[in-house]
Coordinates of C-alpha atoms in Angstrom, one line a residue:
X23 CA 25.1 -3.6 0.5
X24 CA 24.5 -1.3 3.7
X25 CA 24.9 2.3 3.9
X26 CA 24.4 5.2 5.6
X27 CA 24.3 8.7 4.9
X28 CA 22.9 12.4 6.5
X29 CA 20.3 13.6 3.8
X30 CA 20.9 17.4 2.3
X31 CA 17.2 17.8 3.8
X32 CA 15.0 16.3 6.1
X33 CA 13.4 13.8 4.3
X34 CA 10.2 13.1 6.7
X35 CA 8.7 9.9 7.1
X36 CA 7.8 7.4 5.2
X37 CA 1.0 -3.2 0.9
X38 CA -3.1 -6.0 -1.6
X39 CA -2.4 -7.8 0.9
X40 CA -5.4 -9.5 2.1
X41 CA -5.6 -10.7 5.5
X42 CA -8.2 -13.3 7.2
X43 CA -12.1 -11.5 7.8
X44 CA -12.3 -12.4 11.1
X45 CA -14.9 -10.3 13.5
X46 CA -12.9 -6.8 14.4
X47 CA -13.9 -4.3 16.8
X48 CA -13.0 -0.7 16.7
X49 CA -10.1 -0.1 18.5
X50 CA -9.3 3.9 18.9
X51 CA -6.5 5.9 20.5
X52 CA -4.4 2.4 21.4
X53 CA -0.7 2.1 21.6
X54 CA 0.3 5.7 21.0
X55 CA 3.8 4.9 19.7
X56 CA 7.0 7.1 21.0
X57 CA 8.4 9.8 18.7
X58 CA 11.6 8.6 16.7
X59 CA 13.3 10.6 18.7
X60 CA 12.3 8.0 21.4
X61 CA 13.4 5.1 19.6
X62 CA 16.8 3.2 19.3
X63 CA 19.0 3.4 16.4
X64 CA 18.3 1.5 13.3
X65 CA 19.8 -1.8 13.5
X66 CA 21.1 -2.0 9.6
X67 CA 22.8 -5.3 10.4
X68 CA 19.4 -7.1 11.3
X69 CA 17.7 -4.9 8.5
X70 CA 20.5 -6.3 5.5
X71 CA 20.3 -9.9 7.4
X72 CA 16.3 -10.0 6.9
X73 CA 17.2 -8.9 3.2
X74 CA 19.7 -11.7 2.5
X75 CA 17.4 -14.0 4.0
X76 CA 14.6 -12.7 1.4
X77 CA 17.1 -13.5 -1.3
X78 CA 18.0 -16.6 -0.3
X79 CA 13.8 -17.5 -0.1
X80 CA 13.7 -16.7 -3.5
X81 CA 13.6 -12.9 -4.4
X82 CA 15.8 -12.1 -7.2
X83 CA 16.6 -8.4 -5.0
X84 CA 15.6 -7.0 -1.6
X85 CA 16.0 -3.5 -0.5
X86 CA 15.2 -1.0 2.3
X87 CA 15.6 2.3 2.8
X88 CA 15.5 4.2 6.1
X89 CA 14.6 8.1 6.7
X90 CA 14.9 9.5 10.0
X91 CA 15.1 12.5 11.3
X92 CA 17.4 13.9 8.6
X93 CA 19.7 10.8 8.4
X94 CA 19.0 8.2 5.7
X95 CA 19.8 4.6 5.7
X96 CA 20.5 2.4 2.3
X97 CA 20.3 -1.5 2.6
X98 CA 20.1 -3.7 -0.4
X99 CA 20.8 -7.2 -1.5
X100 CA 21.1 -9.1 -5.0
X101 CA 19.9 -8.0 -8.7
X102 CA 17.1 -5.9 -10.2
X103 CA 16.9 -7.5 -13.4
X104 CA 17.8 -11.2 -13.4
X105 CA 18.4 -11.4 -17.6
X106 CA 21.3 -8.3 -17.0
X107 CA 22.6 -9.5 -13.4
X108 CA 22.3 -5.3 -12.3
X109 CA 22.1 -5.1 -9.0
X110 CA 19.4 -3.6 -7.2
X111 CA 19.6 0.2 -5.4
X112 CA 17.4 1.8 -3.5
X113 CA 17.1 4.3 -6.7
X114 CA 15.0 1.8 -8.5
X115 CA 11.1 2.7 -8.6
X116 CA 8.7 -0.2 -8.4
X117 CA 5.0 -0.8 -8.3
X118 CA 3.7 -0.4 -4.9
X119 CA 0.2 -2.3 -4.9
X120 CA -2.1 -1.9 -1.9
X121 CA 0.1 1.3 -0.9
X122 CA -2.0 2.8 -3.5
X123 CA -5.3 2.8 -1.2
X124 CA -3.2 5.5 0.9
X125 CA -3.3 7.6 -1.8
X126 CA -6.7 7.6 -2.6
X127 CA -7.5 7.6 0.6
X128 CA -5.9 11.3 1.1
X129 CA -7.6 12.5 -1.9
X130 CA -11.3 11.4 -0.4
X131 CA -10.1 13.1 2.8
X132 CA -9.0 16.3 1.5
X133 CA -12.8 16.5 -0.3
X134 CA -14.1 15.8 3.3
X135 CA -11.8 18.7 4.4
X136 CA -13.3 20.6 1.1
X137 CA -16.7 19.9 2.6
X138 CA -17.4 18.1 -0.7
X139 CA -17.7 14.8 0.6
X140 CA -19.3 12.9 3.8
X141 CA -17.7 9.9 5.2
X142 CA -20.9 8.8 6.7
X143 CA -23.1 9.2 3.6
X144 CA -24.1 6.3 1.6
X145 CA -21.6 6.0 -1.6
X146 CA -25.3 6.0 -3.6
X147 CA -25.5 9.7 -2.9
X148 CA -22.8 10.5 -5.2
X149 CA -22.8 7.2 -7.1
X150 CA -26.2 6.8 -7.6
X151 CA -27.4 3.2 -8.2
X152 CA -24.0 2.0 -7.9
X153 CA -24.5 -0.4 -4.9
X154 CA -27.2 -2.6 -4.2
X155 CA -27.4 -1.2 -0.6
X156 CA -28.2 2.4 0.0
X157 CA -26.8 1.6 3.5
X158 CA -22.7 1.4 2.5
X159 CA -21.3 4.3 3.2
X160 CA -18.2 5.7 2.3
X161 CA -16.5 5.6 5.4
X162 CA -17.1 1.8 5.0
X163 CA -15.6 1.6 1.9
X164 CA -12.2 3.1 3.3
X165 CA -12.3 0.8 6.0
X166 CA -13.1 -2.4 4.5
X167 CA -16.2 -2.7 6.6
X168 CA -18.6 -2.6 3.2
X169 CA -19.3 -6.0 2.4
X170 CA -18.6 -6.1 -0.7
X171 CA -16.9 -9.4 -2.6
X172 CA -13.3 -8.9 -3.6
X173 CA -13.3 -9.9 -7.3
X174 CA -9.6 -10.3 -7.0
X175 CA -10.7 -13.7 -5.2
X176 CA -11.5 -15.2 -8.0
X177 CA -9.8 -13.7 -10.9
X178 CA -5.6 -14.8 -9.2
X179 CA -7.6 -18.2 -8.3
X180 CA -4.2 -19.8 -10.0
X181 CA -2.2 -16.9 -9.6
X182 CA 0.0 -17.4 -13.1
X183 CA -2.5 -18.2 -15.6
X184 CA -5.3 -15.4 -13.8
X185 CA -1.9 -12.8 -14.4
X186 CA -1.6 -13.7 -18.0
X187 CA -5.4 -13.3 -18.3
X188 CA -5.3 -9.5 -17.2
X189 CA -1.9 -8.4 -17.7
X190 CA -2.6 -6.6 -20.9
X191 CA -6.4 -5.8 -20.5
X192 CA -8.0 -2.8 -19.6
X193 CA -11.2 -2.2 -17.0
X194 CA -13.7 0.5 -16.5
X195 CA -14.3 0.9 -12.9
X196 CA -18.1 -0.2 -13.4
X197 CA -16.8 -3.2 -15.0
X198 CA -14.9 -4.1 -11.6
X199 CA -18.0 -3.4 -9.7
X200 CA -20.2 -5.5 -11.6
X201 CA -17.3 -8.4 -11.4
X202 CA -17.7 -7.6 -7.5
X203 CA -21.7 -7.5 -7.6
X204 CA -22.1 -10.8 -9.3
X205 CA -20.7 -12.4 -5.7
X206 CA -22.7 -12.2 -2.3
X207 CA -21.7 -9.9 -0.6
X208 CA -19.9 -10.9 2.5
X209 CA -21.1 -9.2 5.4
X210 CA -23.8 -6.9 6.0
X211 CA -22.3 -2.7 5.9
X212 CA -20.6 -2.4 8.8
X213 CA -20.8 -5.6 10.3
X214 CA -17.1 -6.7 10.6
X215 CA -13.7 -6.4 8.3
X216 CA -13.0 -7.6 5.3
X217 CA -10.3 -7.3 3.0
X218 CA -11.4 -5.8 -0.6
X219 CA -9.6 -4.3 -3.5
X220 CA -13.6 -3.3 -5.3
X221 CA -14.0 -0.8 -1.6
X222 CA -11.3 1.3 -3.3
X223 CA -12.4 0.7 -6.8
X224 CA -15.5 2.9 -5.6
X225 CA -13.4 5.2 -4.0
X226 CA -11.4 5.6 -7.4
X227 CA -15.2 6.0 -9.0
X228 CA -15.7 8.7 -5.9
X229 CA -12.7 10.4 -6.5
X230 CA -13.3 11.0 -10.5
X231 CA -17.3 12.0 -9.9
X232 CA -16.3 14.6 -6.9
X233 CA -13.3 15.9 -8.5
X234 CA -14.4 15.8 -12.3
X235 CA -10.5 14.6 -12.9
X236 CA -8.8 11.4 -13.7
X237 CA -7.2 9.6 -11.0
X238 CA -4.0 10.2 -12.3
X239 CA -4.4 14.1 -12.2
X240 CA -6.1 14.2 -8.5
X241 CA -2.8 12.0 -7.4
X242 CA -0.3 14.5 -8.7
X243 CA -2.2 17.5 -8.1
X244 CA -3.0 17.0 -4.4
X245 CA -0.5 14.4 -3.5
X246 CA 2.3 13.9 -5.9
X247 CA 3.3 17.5 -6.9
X248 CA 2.7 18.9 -3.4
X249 CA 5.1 16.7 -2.0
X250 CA 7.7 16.9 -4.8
X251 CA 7.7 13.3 -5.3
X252 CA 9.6 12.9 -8.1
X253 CA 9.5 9.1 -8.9
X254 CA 5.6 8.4 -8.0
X255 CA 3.6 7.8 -11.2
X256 CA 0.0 6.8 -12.4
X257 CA 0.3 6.0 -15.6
X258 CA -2.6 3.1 -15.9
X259 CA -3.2 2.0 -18.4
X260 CA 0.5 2.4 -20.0
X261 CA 2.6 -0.7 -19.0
X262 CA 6.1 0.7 -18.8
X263 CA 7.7 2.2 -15.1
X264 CA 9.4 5.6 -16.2
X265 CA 13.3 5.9 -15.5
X266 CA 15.3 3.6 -13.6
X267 CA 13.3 0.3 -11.9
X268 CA 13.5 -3.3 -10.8
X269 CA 12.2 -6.0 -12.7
X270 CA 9.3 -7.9 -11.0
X271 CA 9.0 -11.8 -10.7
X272 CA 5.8 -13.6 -10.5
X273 CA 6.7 -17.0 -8.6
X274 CA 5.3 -19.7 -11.1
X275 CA 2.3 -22.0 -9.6
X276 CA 4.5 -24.6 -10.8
X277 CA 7.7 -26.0 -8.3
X278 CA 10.7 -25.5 -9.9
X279 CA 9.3 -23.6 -12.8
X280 CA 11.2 -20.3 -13.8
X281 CA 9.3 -17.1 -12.8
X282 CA 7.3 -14.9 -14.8
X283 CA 8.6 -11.3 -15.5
X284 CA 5.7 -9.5 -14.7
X285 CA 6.9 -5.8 -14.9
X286 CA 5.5 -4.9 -17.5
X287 CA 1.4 -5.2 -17.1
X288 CA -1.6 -2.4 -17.0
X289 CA -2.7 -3.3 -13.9
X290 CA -6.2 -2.2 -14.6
X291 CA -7.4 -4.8 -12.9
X292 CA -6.2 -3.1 -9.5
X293 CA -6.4 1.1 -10.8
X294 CA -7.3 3.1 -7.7
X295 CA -6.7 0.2 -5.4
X296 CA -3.2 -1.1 -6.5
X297 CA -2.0 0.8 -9.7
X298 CA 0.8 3.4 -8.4
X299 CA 4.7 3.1 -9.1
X300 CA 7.1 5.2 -6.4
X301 CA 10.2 4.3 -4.9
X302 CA 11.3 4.4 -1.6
X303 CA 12.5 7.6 -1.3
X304 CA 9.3 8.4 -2.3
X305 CA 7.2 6.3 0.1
X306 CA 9.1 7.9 3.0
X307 CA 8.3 10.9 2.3
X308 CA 4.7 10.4 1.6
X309 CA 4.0 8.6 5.0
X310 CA 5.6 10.9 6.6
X311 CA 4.1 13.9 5.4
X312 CA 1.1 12.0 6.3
X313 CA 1.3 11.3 9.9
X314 CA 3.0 14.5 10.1
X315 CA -0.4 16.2 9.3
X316 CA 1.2 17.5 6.0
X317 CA -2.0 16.7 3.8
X318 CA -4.9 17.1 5.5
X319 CA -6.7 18.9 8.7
X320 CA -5.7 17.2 12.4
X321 CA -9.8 16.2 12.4
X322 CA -9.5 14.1 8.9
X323 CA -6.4 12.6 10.2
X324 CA -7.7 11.5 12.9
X325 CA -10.7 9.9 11.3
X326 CA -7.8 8.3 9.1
X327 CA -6.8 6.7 12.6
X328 CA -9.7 5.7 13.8
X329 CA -8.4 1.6 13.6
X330 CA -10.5 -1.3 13.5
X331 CA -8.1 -4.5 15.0
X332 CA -7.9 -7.3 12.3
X333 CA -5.2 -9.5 13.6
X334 CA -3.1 -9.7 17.2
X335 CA -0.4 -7.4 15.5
X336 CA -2.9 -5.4 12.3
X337 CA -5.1 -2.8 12.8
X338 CA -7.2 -0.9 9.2
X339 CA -8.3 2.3 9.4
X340 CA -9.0 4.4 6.7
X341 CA -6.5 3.6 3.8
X342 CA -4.5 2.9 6.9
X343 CA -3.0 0.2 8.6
X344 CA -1.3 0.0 12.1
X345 CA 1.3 -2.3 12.6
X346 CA 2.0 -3.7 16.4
X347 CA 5.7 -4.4 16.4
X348 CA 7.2 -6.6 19.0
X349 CA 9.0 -4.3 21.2
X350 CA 5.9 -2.3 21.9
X351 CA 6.4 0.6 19.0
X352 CA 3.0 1.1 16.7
X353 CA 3.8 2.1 13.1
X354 CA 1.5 3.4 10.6
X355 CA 1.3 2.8 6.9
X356 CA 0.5 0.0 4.4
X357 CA 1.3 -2.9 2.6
X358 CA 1.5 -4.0 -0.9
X359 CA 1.3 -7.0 -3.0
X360 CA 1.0 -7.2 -6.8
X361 CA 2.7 -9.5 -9.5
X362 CA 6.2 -9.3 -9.0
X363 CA 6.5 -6.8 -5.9
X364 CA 6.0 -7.2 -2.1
X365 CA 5.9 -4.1 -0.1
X366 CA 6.2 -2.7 3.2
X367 CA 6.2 1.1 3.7
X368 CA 5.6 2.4 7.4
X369 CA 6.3 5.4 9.5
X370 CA 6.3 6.3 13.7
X371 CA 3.4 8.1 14.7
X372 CA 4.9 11.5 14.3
X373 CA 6.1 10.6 10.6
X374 CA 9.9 11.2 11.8
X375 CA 11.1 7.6 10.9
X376 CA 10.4 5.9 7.7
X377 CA 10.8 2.7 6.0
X378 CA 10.2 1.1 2.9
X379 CA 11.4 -2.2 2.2
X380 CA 10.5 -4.0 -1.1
X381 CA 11.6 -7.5 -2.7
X382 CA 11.1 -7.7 -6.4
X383 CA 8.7 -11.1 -6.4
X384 CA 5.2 -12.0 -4.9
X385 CA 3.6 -15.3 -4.8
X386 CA 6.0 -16.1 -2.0
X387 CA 4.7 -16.4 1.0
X388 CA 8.2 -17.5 2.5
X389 CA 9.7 -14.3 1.0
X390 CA 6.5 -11.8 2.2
X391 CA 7.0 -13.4 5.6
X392 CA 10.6 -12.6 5.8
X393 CA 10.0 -8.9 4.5
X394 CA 8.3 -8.5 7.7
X395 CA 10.7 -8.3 9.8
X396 CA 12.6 -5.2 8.3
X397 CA 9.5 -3.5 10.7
X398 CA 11.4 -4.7 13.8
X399 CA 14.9 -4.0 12.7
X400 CA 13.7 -0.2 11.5
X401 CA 12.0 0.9 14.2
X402 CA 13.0 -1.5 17.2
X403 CA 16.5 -1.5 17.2
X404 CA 19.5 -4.4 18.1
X405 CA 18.1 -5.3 21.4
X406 CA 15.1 -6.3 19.8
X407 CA 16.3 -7.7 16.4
X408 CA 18.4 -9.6 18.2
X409 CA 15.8 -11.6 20.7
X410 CA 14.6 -12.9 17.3

């Protein structure tokens, strides 16, 4: 289903996905993206043609949902809930995975606004003894440039059975470190980029020492009530999404096998790096309050974009990714992956244009691939989609 309708108000703006360590470089002030108002229409035909193609790759549902400038854009495809046959709406919150980092992220930035916290002071100054390296600091934490082992590696080894193992369990942050610590680390600090869900497992830790609050509270106070987000939750280590919400559908290990439902899980293994439910309503407007300098000083935010590159198209920042889009446009935002949900939520530099696209499965590669492409068809337009 495709629609299209002009929002009451402006709704402003809008994954762990995991890619290769290879050696990165830091790549500042690089493709400086046109305003929305620059860009060409939406093309909702490519964006509900990348959907259907999801669906037919094996996602029960698919949807996408585009703010811009005022004007919103409703695409969706197949069913929410596989047992009922209810199809899925852009209405439906959803766990976001990796899009979490964002959010912890802002809250670590606002205490460097604060003058609470330093990003270039070792993590050991307000954690003592945490790390075995006085050296990390916490601006290599946010940017994946730590060196320290994603335990994540090894606990979805067989993705299926490592779920099962975890779904109902419940971690201290330490615990995750030390799962983390009993690994080499994989760089030296600061050496090069790579990919870990324990960096913001200490920035969880950093945000509970600094602020004296659960994670939960410092999301809604600074973040979540703020912004009037209205579907957003952190409720780890409950299991149930609040209100209305799509099912999600772990792709079994096993070809042919049925897939798990994996909605309904703690996901304590992933807290301050993956644990957040939102919809994409929601993810709009956060992304866009966030590159629209909403929620936090112009100097933090541009710390925040201060990218390392990662990939010919990927570049990480601090919470942050940038996503190098085929017609030339940069878009800023992130990613997430977690048992039953894939993820893309991304916004144009001035936070004008938003998308969030989401297809209710993961293990898929096929399917995560295929998400992909709602980037082009957002923020590109039919020219574009169309050379595709």
């Amino acid at each position: 289903m495709v629609s299209a309708a002009v929002g009451r108000g402006a709704v402003l703006g809008a994954v762990a996905l995991s890619l290769l360590a290879v050696p990165a470089r830091a790549v500042a002030g690089e493709h400086d993206a046109p305003t929305a108002a620059a860009l060409p229409a939406p093309d909702t035909a490519g964006l509900a043609a990348v959907l259907r193609s999801a669906v037919d790759r094996g996602a029960p549902g698919a949807l996408a949902r585009i703010d811009d400038h005022g004007r919103t854009y409703r695409v969706t495809r197949g069913v929410a809930d596989r047992g009922s046959g209810r199809a899925i709406s852009t209405r439906d919150r959803f766990r976001v995975g990796s899009i979490t980092k964002t959010f912890s992220a802002v809250v670590l930035l606002q205490l460097v606004d604060e003058h609470r916290l330093s990003l270039g002071a070792p993590v050991n100054r307000y954690l003592p003894k945490l790390l075995p390296d006085d050296r990390i600091t916490v601006r290599q934490v946010l940017s994946h440039r730590s060196g320290l082992y994603d335990y994540t590696n090894d606990m979805f080894a067989h993705s299926v059975s490592g779920f099962e193992a975890v779904r109902n369990k419940v971690f201290t942050y330490r615990q995750l470190v030390a799962l983390s610590l009993r690994k080499p680390r994989t760089n030296a600090p600061g050496a090069a980029y790579a990919y870990s869900n324990t960096n913001f497992v200490v920035a969880g830790l950093l945000i509970e020492k600094l602020t004296g609050q659960p994670v939960a509270t410092a999301y809604r106070n600074r973040v979540i009530g703020p912004l009037g987000l209205a579907d957003t939750f952190y409720v780890h280590p409950r299991t149930a999404i609040p209100g209305r919400y799509a099912r999600g559908y772990l792709t079994s290990d096993t070809a042919g096998a049925a897939p798990v439902d994996a909605t309904a899980q703690t996901v304590s293994w992933a807290q301050s790096a993956g644990a957040v439910i939102s919809s994409a309503r929601d993810l709009d407007t956060f992304y866009g309050a966030l590159l629209g300098g909403r929620l936090m000083s112009a100097a933090r935010l541009a710390e925040m974009e201060r990218f390392t590159r990662v990939s010919s198209t990927t570049a990480y920042g601090l919470g942050l990714r940038r996503r190098d889009l085929s017609c030339g446009v940069s878009v800023y935002g992130h990613t997430g992956a977690v048992q039953g949900y894939y993820t893309y939520a991304f916004t144009t530099k001035d936070g004008r244009r938003s998308l969030t696209a989401m297809a209710n499965t993961s293990n898929n590669e096929k399917v995560l691939d295929t998400l992909a492409g709602a980037l082009d068809s957002a923020f590109c337009g039919k020219a574009r989609t169309a050379e595709r």
